[in-house]
Short mmCIF file of C-alpha atoms in Angstrom, two decimals:
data_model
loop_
_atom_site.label_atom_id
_atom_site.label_comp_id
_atom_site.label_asym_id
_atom_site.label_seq_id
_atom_site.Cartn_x
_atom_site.Cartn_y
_atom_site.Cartn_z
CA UNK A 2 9.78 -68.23 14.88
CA UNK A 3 6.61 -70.11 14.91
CA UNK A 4 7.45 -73.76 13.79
CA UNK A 5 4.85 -74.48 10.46
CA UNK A 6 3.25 -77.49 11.14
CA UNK A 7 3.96 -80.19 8.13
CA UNK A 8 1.20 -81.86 5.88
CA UNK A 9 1.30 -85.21 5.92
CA UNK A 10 -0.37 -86.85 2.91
CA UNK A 11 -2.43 -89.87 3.43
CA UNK A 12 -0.90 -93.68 2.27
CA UNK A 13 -2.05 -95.09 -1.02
CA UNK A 14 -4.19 -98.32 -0.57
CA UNK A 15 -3.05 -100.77 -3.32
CA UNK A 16 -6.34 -101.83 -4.19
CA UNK A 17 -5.34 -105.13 -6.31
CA UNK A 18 -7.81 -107.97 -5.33
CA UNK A 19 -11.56 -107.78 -4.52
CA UNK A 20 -10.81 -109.43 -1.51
CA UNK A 21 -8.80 -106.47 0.15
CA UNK A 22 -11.13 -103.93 -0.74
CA UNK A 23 -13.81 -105.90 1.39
CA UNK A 24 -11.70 -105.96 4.18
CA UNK A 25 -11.15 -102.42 3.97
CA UNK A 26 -14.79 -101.99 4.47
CA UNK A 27 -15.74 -105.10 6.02
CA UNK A 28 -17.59 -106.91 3.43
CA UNK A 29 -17.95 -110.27 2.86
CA UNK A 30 -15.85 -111.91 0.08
CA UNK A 31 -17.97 -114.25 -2.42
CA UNK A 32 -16.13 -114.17 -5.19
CA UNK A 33 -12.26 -113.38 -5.71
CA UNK A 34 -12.91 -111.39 -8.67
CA UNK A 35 -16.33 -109.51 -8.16
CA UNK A 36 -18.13 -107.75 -5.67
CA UNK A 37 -21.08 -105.41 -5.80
CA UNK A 38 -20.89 -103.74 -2.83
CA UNK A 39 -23.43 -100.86 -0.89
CA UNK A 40 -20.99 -98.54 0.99
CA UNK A 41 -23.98 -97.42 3.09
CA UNK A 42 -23.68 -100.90 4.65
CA UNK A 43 -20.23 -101.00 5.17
CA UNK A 44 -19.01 -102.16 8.72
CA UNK A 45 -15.85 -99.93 8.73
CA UNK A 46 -15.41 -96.57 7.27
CA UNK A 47 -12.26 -94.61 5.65
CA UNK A 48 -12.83 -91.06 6.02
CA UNK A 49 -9.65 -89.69 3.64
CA UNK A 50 -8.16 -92.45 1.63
CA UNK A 51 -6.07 -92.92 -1.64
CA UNK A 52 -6.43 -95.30 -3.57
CA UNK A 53 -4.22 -96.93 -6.40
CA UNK A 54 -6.45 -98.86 -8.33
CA UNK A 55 -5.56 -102.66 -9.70
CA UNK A 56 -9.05 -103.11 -10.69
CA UNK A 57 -12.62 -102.11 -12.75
CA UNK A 58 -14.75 -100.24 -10.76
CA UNK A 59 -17.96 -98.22 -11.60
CA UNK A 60 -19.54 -96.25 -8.63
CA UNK A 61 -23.03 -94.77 -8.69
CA UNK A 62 -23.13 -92.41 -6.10
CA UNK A 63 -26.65 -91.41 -4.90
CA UNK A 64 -26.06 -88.23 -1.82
CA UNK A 65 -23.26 -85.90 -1.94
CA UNK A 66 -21.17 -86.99 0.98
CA UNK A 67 -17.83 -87.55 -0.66
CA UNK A 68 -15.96 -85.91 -3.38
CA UNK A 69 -13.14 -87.33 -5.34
CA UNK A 70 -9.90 -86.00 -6.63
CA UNK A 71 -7.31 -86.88 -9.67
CA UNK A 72 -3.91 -85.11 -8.42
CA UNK A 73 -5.26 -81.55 -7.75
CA UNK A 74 -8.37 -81.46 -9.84
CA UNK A 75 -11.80 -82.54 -8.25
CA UNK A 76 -14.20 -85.08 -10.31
CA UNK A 77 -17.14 -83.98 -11.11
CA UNK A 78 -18.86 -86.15 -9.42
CA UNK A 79 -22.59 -85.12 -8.01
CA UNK A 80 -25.76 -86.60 -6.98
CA UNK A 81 -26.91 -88.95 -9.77
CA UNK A 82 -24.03 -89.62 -10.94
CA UNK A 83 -21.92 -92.58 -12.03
CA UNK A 84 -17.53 -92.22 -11.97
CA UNK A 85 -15.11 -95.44 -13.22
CA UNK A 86 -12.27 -96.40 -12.94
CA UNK A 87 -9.67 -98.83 -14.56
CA UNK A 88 -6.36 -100.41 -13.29
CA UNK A 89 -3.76 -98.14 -12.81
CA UNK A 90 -5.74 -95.03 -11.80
CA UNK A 91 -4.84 -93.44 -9.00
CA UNK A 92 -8.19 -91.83 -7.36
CA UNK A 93 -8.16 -89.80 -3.60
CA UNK A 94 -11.34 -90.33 -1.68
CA UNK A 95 -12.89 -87.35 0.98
CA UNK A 96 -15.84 -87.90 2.80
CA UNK A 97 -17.78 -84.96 3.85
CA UNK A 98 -17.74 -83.88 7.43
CA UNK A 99 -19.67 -85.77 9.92
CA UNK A 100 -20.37 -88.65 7.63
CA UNK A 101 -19.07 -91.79 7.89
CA UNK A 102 -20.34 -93.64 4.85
CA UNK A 103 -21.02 -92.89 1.22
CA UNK A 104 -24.51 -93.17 -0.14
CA UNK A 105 -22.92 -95.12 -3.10
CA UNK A 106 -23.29 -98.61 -4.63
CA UNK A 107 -20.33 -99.94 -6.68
CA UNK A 108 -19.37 -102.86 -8.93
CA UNK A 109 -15.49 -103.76 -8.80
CA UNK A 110 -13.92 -106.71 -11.29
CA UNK A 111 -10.89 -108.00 -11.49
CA UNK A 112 -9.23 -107.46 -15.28
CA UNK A 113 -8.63 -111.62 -14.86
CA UNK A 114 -12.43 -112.14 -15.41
CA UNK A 115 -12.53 -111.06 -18.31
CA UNK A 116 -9.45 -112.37 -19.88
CA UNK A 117 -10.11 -113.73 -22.86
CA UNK A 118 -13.84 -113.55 -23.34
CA UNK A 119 -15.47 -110.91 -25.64
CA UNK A 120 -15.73 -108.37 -22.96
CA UNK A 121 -11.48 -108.28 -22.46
CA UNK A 122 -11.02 -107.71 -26.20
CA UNK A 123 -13.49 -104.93 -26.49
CA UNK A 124 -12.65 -102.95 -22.65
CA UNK A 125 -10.94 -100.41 -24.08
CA UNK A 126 -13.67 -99.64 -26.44
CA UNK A 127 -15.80 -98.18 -23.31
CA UNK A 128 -13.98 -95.00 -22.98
CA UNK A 129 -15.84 -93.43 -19.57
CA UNK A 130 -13.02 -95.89 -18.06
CA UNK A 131 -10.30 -93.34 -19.87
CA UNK A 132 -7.55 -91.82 -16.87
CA UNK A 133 -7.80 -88.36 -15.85
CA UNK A 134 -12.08 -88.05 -17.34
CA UNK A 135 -13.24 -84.97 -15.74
CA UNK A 136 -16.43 -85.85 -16.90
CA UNK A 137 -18.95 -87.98 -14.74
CA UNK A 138 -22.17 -89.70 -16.05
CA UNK A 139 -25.30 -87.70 -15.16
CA UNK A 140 -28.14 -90.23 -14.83
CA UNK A 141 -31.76 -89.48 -14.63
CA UNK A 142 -33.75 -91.40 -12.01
CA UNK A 143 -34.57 -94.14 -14.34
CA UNK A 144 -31.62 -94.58 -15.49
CA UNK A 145 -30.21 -95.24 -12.27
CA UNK A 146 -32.81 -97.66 -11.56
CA UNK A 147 -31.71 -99.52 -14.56
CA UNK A 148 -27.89 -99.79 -13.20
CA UNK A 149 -29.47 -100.66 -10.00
CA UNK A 150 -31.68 -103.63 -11.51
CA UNK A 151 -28.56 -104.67 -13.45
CA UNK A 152 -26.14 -104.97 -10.84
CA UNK A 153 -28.71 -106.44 -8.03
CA UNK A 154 -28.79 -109.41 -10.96
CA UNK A 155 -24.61 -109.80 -10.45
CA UNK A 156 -25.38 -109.69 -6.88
CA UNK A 157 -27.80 -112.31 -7.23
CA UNK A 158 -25.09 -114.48 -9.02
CA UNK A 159 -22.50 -114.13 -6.60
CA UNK A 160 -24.82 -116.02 -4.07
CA UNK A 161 -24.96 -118.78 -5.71
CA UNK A 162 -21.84 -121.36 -5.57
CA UNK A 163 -19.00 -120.70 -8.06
CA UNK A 164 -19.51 -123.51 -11.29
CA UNK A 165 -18.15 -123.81 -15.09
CA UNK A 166 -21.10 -121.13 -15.81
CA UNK A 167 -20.41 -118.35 -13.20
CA UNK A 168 -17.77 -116.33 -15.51
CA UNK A 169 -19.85 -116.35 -18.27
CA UNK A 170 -22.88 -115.46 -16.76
CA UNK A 171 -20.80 -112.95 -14.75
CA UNK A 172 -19.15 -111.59 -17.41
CA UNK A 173 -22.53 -110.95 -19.58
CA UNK A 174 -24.10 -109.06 -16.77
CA UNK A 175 -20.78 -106.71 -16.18
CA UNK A 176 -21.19 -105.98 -19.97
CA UNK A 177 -24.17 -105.15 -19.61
CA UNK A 178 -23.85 -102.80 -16.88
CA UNK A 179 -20.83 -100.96 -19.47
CA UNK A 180 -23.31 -101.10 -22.44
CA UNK A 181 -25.89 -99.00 -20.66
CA UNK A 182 -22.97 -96.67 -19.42
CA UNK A 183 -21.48 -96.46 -23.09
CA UNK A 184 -25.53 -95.24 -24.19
CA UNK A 185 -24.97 -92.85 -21.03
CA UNK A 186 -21.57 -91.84 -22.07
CA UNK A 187 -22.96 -91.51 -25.95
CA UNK A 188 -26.20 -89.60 -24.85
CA UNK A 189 -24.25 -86.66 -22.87
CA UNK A 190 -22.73 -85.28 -25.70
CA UNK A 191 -26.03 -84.84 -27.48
CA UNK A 192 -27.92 -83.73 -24.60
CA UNK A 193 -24.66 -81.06 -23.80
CA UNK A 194 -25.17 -79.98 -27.53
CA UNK A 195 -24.94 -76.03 -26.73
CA UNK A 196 -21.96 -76.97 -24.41
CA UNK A 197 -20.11 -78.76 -26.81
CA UNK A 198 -21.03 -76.34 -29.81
CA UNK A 199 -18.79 -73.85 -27.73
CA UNK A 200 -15.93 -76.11 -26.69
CA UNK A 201 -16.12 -77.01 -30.80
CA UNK A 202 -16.19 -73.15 -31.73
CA UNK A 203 -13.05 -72.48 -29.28
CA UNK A 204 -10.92 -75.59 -31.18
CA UNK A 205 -11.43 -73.85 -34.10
CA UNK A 206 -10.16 -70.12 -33.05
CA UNK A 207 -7.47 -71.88 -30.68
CA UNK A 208 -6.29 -73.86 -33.58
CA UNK A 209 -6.32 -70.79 -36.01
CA UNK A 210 -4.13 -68.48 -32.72
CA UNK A 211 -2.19 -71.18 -32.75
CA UNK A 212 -0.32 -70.40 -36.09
CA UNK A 213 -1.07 -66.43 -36.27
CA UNK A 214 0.42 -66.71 -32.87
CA UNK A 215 3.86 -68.31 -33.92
CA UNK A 216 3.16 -70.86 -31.40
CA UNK A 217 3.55 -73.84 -33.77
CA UNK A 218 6.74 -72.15 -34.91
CA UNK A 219 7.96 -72.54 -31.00
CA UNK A 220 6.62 -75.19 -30.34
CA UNK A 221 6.02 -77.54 -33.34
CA UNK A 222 3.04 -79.46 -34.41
CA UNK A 223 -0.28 -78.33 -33.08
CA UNK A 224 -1.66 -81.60 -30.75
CA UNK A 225 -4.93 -82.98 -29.79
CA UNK A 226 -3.89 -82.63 -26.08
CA UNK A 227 -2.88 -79.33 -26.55
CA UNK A 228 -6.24 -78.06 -27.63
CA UNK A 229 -8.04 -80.58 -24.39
CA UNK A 230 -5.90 -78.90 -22.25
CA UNK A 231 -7.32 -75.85 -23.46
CA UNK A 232 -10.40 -76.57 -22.93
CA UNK A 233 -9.85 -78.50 -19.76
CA UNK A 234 -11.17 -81.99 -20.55
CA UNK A 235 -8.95 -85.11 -21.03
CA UNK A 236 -7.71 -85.80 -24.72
CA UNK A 237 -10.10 -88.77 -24.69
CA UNK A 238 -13.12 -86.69 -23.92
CA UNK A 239 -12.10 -84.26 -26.13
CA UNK A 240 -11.18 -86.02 -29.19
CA UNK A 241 -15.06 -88.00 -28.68
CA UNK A 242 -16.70 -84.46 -28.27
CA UNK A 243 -14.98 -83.22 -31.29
CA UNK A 244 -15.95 -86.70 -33.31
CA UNK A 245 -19.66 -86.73 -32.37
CA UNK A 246 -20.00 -82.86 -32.96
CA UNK A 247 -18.20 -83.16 -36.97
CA UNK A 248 -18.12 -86.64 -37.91
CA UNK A 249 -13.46 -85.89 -37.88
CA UNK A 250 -11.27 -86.51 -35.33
CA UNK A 251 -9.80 -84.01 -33.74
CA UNK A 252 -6.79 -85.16 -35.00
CA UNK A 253 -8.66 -85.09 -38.52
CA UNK A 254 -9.33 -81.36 -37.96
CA UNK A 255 -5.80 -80.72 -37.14
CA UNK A 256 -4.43 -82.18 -40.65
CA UNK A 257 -7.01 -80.43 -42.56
CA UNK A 258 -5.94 -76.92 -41.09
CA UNK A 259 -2.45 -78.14 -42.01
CA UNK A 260 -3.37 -78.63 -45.38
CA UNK A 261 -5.56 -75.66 -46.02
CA UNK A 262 -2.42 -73.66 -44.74
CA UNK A 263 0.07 -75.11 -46.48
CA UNK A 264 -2.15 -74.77 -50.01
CA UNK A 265 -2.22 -70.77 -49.24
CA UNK A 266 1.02 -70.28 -48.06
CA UNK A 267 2.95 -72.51 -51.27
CA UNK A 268 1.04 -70.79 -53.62
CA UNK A 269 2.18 -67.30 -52.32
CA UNK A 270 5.52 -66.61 -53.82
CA UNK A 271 6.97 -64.23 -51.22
CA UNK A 272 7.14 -67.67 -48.81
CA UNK A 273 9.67 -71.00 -49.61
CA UNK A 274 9.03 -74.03 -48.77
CA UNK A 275 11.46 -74.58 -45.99
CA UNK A 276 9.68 -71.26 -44.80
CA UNK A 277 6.22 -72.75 -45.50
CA UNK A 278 7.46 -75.75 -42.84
CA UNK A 279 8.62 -74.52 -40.33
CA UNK A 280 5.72 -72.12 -39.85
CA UNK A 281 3.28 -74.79 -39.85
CA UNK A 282 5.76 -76.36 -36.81
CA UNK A 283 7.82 -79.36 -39.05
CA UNK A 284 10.61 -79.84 -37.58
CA UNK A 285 11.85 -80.73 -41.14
CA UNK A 286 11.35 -79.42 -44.19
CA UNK A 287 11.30 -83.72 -45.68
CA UNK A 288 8.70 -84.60 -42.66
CA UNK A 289 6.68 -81.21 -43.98
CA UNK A 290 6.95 -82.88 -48.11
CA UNK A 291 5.72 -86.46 -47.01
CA UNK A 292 3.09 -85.12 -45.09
CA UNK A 293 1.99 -82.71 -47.90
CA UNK A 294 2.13 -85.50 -50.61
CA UNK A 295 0.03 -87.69 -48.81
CA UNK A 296 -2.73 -85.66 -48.27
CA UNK A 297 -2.66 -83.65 -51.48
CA UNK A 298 -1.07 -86.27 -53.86
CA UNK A 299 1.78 -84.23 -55.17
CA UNK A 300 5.04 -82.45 -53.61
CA UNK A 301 5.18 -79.54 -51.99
CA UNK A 302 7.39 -78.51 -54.89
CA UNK A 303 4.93 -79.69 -57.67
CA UNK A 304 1.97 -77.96 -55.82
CA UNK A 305 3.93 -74.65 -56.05
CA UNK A 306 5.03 -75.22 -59.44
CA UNK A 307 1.47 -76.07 -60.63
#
């Protein structure tokens, strides 16, 4: 029998420090927390690496020589384009064949740059930095121009010599790059209205199958991943798509079904309470009653009664 020949998976790169990401590609170190690099000058190249990220990093990619991968599903991540990622990501890296460098320029910052200035309070706040986004920014040629501009300024910084003003100034001009990427990230779901009209209209049937199918019964409460899953996009992405589209949250969407349901179903006398509960996926009847009174004001017991 014909020995099978076994796959052997590439290391991960530990990518915690500015400094060994240079290295990796032979770039110059200037500052221990911030580079702006241009892959397409790049003295070494990395054909198939994976990398376990320790740091920001914001890539605007500008050919289509590489594509990216989180676990088995590919980024979307095209010409135009602008992909992020934020300590503790874990990103894999394939270059197309016969090229040896990206056509890509990138700013990388160590989370210790921003500690404690308005920038680390707010990070989490830029959600295009959120684990697992399938979603890339789609930027039109101005736009890109603009991140250009933007990050050719923090390149300009890191040439001069490190003083008492560097961070700040640093730091302003990296929030500035994430502001325009947060008008980016805001713009796509109005510009993807028809898109996200029919992700919004498939919530709402999923969510109704969900309890004509007994599902919640199995499986309990009805969750905001549950329904991103469904419509493959990352609970983050999802629960923004849903927001801009209604004004709710998802999970504000959810609880309203809930209490719509629970209305029609108390005030139907063939169904108890404890019935009423456990359809709707409580795992107890008292967690169904606190959750009832809060939203409606009254027992599940006085509603009925009423």
């Amino acid at each position: 029998m014909q020995q099978m020949e076994e796959k052997t998976e590439e290391p991960v790169i530990r990518l915690d420090s500015v400094d060994k990401y240079n290295k990796l590609y032979g770039f110059e170190t200037r500052h221990p927390l911030v580079a702006v690099v241009d892959l397409r000058k790049a003295t070494t190249s990395v054909n198939h690496v994976r990398f376990n990220y320790g740091l920001y990093a914001l890539w605007l990619k500008h050919g289509q020589q590489c594509s990216i991968r989180y676990g088995r599903q590919n980024y979307d991540y095209q010409e135009g384009t602008i992909v992020s990622f934020a300590p503790g990501q874990a990103v894999e890296v394939l270059m197309a064949e016969n090229v040896e460098q990206a056509d890509a320029v990138g700013l990388l910052f160590h989370p210790d740059i921003i500690h404690g200035t308005v920038l680390g309070k707010c990070i989490d706040d830029y959600h295009f930095f959120d684990y697992d986004s399938a979603e890339a920014l789609h930027l039109s040629v101005r736009e890109q121009q603009v991140i250009v501009d933007v990050l050719g300024s923090i390149n300009s910084e890191l040439e001069m010599p490190v003083d008492r003003h560097s961070q700040t100034i640093l730091v302003d001009r990296i929030k500035l790059v994430l502001d325009y990427c947060q008008r980016f990230y805001d713009r796509q779901f109005i510009t993807r209205h028809k898109v996200n009209s029919d992700v919004l209209t498939a919530f709402e049937q999923n969510l109704k199958e969900y309890f004509n199918s007994g599902e919640a019964e199995r499986s309990g409460l009805p969750t905001v991943a549950y329904f991103a899953d469904k419509a493959f996009l990352t609970p983050g992405y999802f629960g923004d798509l849903i927001k801009k589209e209604t004004g709710l949250t998802a999970q504000q969407l959810i609880q309203n079904k809930l209490v719509a349901l629970s209305k029609q179903f108390l005030l139907d006398s063939r169904y108890t309470i404890n019935q009423v509960s456990a359809y709707l996926g409580f795992l107890y009847p008292q967690h169904f009653s606190r959750f009832f009174k809060t939203h409606v004001g009254m027992s599940p017991k006085e509603y009925k009664d009423s």
